[in-house]
Tab-separated table of C-alpha atoms in Angstrom:
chain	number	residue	atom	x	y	z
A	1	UNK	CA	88.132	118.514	65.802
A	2	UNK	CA	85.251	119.940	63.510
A	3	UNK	CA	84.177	116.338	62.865
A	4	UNK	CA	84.213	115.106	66.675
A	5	UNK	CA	82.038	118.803	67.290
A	6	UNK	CA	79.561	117.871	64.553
A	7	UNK	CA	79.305	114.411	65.519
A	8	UNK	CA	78.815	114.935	68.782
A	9	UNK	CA	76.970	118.024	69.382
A	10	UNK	CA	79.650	119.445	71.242
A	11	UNK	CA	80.094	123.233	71.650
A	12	UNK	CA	83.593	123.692	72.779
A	13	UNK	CA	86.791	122.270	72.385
A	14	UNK	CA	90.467	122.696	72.615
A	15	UNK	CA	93.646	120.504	71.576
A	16	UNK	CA	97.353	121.224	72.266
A	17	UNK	CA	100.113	118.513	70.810
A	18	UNK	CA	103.282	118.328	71.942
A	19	UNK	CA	106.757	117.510	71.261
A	20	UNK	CA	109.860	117.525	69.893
A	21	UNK	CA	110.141	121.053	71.704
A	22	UNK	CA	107.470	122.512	69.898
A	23	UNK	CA	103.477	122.773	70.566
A	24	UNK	CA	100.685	123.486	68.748
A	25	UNK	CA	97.284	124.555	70.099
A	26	UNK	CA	93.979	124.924	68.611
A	27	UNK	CA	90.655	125.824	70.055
A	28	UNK	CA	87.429	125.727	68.378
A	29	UNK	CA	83.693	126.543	69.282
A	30	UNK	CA	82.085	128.528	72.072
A	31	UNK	CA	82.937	129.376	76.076
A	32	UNK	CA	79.560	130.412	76.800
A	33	UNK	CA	75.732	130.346	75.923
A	34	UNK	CA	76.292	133.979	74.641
A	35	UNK	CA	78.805	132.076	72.043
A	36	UNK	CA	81.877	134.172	73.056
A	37	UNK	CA	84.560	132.484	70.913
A	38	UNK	CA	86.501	129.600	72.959
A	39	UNK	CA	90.200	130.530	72.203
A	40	UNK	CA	93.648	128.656	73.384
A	41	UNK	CA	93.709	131.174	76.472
A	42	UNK	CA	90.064	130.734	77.913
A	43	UNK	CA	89.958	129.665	81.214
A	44	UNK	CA	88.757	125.822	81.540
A	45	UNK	CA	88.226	123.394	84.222
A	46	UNK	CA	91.454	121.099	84.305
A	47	UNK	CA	88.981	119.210	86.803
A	48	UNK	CA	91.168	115.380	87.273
A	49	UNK	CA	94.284	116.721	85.077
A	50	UNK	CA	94.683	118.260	88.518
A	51	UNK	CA	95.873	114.903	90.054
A	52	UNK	CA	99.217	114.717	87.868
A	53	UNK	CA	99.833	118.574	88.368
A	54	UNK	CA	100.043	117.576	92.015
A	55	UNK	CA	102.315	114.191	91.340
A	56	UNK	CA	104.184	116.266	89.642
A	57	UNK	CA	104.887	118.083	92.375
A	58	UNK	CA	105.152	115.208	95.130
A	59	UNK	CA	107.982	113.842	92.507
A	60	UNK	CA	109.924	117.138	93.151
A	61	UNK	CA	109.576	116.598	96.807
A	62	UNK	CA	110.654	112.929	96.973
A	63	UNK	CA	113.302	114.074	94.751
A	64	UNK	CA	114.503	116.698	97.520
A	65	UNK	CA	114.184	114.218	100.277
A	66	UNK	CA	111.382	115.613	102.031
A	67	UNK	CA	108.708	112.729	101.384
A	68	UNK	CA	109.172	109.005	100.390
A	69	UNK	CA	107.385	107.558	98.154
A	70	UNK	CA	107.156	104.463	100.490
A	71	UNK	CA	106.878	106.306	103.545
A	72	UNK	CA	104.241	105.482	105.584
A	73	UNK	CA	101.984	108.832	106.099
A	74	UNK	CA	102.143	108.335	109.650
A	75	UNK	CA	105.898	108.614	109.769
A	76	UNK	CA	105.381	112.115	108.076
A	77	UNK	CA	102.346	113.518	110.337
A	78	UNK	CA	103.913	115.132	113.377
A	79	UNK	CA	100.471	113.187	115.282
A	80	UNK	CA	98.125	109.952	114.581
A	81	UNK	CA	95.963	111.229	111.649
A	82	UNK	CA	92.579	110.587	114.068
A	83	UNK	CA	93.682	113.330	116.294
A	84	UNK	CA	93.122	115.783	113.446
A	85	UNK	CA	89.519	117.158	113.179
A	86	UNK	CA	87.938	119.195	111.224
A	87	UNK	CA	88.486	118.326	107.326
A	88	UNK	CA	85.161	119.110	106.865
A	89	UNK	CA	86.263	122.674	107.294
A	90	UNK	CA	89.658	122.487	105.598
A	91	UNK	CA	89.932	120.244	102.964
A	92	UNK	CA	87.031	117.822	102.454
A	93	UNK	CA	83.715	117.189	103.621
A	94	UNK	CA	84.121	114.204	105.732
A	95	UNK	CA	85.947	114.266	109.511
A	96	UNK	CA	88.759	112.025	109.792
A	97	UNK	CA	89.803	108.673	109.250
A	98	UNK	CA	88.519	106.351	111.850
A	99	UNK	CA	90.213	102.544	110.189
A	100	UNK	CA	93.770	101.984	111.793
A	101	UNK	CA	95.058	100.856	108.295
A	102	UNK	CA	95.447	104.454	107.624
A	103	UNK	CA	99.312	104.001	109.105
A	104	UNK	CA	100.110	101.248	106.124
A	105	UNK	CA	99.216	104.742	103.603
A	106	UNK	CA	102.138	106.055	101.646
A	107	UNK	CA	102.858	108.437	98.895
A	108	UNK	CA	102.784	105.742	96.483
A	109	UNK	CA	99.422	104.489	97.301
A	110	UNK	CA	97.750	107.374	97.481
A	111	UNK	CA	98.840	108.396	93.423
A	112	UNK	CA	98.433	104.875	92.385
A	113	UNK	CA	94.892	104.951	93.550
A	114	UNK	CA	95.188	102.012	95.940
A	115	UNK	CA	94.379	103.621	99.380
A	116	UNK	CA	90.682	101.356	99.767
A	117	UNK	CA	89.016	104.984	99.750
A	118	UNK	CA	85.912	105.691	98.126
A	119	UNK	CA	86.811	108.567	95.237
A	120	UNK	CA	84.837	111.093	97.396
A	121	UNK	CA	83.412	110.101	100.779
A	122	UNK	CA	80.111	112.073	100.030
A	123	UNK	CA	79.421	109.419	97.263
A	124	UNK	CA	78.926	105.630	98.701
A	125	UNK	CA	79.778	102.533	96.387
A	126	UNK	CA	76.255	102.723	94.647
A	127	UNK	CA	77.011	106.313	93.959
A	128	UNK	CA	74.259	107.706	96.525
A	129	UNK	CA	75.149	111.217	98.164
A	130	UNK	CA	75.625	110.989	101.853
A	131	UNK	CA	76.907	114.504	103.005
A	132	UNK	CA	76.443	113.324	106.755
A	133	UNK	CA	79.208	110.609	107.206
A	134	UNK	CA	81.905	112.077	109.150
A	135	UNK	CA	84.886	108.980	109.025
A	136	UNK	CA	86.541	107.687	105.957
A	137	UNK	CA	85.970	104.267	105.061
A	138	UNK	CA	89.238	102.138	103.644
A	139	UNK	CA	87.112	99.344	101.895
A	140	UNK	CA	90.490	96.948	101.082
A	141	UNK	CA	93.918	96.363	102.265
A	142	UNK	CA	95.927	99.675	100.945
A	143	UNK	CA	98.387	99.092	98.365
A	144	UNK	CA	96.789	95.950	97.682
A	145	UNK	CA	94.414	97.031	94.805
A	146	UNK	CA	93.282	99.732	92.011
A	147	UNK	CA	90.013	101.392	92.576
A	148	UNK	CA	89.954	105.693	91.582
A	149	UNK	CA	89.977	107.683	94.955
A	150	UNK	CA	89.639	111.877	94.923
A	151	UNK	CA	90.261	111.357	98.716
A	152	UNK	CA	93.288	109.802	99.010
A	153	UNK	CA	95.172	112.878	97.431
A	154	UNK	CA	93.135	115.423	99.373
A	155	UNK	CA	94.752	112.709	102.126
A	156	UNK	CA	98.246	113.601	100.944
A	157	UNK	CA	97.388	117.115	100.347
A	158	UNK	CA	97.033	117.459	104.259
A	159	UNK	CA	99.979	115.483	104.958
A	160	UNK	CA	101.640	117.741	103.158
A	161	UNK	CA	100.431	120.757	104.623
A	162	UNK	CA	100.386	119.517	107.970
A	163	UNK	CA	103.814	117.248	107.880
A	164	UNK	CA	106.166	119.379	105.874
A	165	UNK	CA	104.869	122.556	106.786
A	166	UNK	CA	103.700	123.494	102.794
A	167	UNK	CA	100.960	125.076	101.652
A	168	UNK	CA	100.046	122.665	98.430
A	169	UNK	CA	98.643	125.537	96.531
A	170	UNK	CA	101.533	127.834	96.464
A	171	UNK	CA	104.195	125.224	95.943
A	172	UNK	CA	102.203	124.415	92.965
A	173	UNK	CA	102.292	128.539	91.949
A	174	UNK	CA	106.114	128.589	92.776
A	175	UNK	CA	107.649	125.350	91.622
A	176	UNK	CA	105.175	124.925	88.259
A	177	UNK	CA	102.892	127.508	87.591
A	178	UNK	CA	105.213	130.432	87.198
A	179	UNK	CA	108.280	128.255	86.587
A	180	UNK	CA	106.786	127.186	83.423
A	181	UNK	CA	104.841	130.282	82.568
A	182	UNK	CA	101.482	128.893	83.043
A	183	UNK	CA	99.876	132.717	83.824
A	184	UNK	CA	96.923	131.466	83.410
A	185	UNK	CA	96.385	128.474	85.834
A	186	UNK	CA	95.626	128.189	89.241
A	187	UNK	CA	94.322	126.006	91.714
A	188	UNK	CA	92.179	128.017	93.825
A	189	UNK	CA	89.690	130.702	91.961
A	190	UNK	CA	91.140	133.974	90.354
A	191	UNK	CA	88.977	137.086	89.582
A	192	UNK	CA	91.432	137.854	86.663
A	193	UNK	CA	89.792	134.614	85.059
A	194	UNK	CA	86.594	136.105	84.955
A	195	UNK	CA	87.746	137.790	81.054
A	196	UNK	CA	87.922	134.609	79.239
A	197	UNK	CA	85.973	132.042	80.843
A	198	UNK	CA	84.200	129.198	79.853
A	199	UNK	CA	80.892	127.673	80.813
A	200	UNK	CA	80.153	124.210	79.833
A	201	UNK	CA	77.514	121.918	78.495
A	202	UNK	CA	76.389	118.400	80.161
A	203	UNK	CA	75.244	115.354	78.443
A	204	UNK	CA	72.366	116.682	77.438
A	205	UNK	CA	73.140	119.722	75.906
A	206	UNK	CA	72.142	122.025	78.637
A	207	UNK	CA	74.755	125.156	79.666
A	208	UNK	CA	75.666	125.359	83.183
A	209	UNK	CA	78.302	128.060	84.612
A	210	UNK	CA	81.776	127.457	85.404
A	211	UNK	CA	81.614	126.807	89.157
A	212	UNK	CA	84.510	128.881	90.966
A	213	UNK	CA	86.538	126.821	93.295
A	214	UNK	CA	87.320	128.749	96.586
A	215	UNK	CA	89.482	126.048	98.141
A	216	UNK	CA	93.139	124.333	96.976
A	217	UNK	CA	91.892	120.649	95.891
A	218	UNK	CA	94.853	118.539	94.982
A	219	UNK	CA	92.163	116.171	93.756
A	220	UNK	CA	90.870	118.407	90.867
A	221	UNK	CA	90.600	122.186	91.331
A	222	UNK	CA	92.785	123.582	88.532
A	223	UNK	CA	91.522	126.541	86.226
A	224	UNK	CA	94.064	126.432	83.192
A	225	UNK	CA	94.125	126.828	79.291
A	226	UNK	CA	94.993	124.617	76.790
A	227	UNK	CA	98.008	126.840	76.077
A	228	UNK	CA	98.985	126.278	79.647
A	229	UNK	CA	98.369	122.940	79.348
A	230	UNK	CA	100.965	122.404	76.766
A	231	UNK	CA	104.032	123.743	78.456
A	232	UNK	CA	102.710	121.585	81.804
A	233	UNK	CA	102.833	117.876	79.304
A	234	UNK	CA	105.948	118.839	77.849
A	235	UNK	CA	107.548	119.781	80.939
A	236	UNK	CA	105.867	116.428	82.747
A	237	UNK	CA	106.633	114.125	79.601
A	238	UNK	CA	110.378	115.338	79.297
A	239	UNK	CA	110.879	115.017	83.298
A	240	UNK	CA	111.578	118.543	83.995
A	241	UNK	CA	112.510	119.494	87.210
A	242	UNK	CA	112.966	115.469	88.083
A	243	UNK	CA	116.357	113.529	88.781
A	244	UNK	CA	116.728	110.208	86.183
A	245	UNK	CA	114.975	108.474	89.036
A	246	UNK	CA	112.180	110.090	89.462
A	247	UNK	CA	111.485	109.998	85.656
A	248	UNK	CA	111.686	106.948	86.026
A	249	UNK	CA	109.442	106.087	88.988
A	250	UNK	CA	106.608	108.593	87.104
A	251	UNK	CA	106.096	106.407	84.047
A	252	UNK	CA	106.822	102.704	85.975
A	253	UNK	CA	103.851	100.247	85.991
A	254	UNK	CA	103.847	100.333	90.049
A	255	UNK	CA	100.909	98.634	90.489
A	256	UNK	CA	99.441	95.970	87.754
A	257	UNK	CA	95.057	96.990	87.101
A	258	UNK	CA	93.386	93.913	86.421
A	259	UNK	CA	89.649	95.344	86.591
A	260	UNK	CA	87.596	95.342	82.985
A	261	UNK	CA	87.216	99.584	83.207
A	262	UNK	CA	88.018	102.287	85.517
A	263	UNK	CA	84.610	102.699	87.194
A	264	UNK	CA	82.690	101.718	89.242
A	265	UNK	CA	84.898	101.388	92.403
A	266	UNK	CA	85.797	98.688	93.876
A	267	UNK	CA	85.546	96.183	91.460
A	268	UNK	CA	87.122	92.489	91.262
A	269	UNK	CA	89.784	91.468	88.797
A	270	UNK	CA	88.031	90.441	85.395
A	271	UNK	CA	89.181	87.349	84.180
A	272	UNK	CA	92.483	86.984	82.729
A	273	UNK	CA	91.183	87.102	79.352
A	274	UNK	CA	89.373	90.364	80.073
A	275	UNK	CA	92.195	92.121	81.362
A	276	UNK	CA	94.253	94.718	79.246
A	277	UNK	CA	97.562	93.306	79.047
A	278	UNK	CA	99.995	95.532	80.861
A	279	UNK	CA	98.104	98.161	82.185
A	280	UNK	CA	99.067	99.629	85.637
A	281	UNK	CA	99.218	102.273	87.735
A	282	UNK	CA	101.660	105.431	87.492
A	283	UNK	CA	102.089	107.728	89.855
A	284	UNK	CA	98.781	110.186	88.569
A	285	UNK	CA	99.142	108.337	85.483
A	286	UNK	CA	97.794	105.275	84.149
A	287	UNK	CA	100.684	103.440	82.182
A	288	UNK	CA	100.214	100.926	79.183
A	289	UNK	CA	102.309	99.243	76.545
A	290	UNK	CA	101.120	99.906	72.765
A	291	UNK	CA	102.216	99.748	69.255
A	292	UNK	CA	104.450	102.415	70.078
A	293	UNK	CA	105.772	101.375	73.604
A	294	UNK	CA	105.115	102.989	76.668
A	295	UNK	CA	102.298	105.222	76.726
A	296	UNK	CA	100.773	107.276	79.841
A	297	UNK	CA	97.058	108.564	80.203
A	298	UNK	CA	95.153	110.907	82.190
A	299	UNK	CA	91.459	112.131	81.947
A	300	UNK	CA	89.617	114.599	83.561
A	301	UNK	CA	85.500	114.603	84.047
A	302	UNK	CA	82.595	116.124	85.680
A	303	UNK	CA	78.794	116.791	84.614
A	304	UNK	CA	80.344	119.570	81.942
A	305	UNK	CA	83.539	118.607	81.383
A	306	UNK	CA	85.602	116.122	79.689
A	307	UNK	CA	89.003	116.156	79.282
A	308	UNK	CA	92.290	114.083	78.355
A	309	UNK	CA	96.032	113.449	78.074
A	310	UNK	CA	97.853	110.973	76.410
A	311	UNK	CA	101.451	110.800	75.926
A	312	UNK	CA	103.976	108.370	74.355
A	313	UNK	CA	106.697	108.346	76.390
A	314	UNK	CA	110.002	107.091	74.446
A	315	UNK	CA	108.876	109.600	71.546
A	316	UNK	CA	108.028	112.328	74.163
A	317	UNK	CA	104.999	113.267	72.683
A	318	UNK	CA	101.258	114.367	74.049
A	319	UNK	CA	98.121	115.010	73.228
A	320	UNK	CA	96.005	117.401	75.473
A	321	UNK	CA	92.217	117.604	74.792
A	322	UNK	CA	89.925	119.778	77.446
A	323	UNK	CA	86.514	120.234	76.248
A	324	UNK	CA	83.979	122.648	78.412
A	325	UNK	CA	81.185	120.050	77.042
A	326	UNK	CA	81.297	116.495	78.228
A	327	UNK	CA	79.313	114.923	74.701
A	328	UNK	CA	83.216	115.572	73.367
A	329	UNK	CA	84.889	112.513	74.864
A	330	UNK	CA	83.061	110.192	72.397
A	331	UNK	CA	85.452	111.390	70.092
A	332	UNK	CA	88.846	112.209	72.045
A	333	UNK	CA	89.861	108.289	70.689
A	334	UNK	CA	89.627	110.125	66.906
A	335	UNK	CA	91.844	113.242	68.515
A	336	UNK	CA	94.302	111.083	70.064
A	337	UNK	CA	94.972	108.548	66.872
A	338	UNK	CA	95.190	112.329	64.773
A	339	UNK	CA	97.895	113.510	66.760
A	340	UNK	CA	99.976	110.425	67.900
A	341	UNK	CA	98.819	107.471	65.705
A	342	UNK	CA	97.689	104.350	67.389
A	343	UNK	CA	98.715	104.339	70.897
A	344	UNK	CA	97.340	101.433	72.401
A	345	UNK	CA	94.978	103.603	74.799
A	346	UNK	CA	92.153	101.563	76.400
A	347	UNK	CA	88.966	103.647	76.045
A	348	UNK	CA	86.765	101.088	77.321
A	349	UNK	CA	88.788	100.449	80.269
A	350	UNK	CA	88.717	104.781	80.804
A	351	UNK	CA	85.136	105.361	79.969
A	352	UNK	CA	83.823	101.980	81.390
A	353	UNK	CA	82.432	100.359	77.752
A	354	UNK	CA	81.249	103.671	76.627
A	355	UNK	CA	80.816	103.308	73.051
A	356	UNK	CA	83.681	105.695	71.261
A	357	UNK	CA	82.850	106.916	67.035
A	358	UNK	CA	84.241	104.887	64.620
């Protein structure tokens, strides 16, 4: 950790491992520009770490009968998904969904990342802003492809809500939150976060405050620690809470990625030699095989954050980096071997050809 901070500028940073039925945390640097101490209980942005939280959860519902994984959203909406209006005011910035291909969406789709969405509707394919557009684009055949959509779970966030009658944000309080005794993470803005709270740093070095998130995103609105953190991988790594099945549909390859890195969108498959050999889509996971065996991945980003889990999944180990300064993620590959030796993890594939330290 001190290395990857000196290396790379970086201000803040916290690690949990995992495993074994123990955990151990550390957190090192600052939480703010007045260089408050960053501990293992300040309050970070869990920003895409959010999307397994909430698989997490639709694996507990599919495991009560209450959703299919293969059940078409439209069999789960009480009416046609165009009839609804008004995400803009609700859940997303965009209207509805206008393509008729929204009826072939399922469960599965939507946490494999193969719904043809955009990742957020504001942001077109050359990664222009365009707050005005109103319908939701599906740019491919769902199911049919890999390309990274925040969307599509804010999609099954309202079917959800709307189909079953649950609010996403409490079930996510009730059935992980305070069943694991994470006190300290939420999805929806807390005051009580406010005393130990970290800011972040962007690319360049430059603080910016921790923006407070005022609606339930199933896409990426989780405040947590790293100490809550921990107790979420074990439980997810171990298949707490989930049936044999359900473990087992969680770490699966469901749908093979053939593209040469993660972004940008949309992208053909590379040529066979270019592809990593066994990667696919889990369900809010990415899955890969490695020295090790199976191995699962998740990472987290914005302008001032970067963040990561890896876990090997026959050992049932993890490693759980969130860093409140983005110029960390050079060196999560250096965190990751630390804790779990080599895994196999694709970093160029995750931080499209970024180059990682040595």
């Amino acid at each position: 950790m001190a290395t990857v901070m000196e290396v790379t500028g970086a201000r803040g940073l916290a690690v949990a491992k995992v495993g074994g039925g123990e955990s151990l945390t550390i957190a090192r640097g600052e939480r703010n520009e007045a260089a408050d101490p960053l501990t293992t209980d300040t309050v970070m942005y869990g920003a895409s770490l959010t999307k397994t939280a909430f698989a997490y959860l639709v694996l507990q519902l599919a495991d009560e009968g209450l959703l299919g994984l293969d059940q078409p959203i439209a069999e789960i909406l009480p009416k046609p998904l165009p009839e609804y209006e008004g995400f803009r005011r609700t859940h997303a910035p965009w209207e509805t969904v206008g393509d008729e291909r929204w009826r072939q969406i399922t469960p599965r789709m939507v946490l494999t990342h193969s719904t043809g969405f955009r990742n957020f509707n504001f942001v077109t394919l050359e990664g222009e802003f365009q707050w005005d557009n109103g319908t939701v684009d599906i740019h491919f055949d769902p199911g049919t492809q890999y390309s990274y959509s925040g969307d599509g779970f804010i999609l099954l966030q309202f079917v959800i809500e709307q189909g079953l009658g649950i609010d996403v944000g409490q079930a996510m309080r009730d059935r992980i939150f305070e069943t694991l005794g994470m006190t300290k993470t939420d999805l929806i803005w807390r005051d009580d976060f406010a005393e130990n709270l970290a800011d972040g740093w962007d690319q360049e070095g430059r603080p910016e405050k921790h923006d407070d998130r005022s609606k339930v995103r199933a896409s990426g609105s989780m405040d947590t620690t790293i100490s809550d953190q921990a107790k979420l991988w074990r439980a997810i790594v171990t298949c707490e809470q989930l049936s044999d099945e359900m473990c087992t549909e969680f770490f699966a390859p469901s749908l093979p990625i053939r593209t040469v890195s993660q972004f940008p969108l949309m992208q053909e498959d590379a040529p066979e030699d270019q592809q990593i050999l066994g990667l696919a889509a889990g369900l809010g996971l990415v899955v890969g095989e490695g020295p090790q065996g199976t191995f699962v991945f998740k990472g987290g980003h914005n302008g001032i954050t970067g963040n990561m889990a890896v876990c090997l999944v026959e050992q049932e180990e993890c490693v759980v980096i969130l860093a409140n300064d983005v110029r960390a993620e050079r060196g999560f590959n250096l965190l990751v071997d630390s804790a779990l030796g080599q895994t196999g993890m694709p970093w160029s594939w995750e931080y499209s050809g970024a180059k990682m330290l040595d």
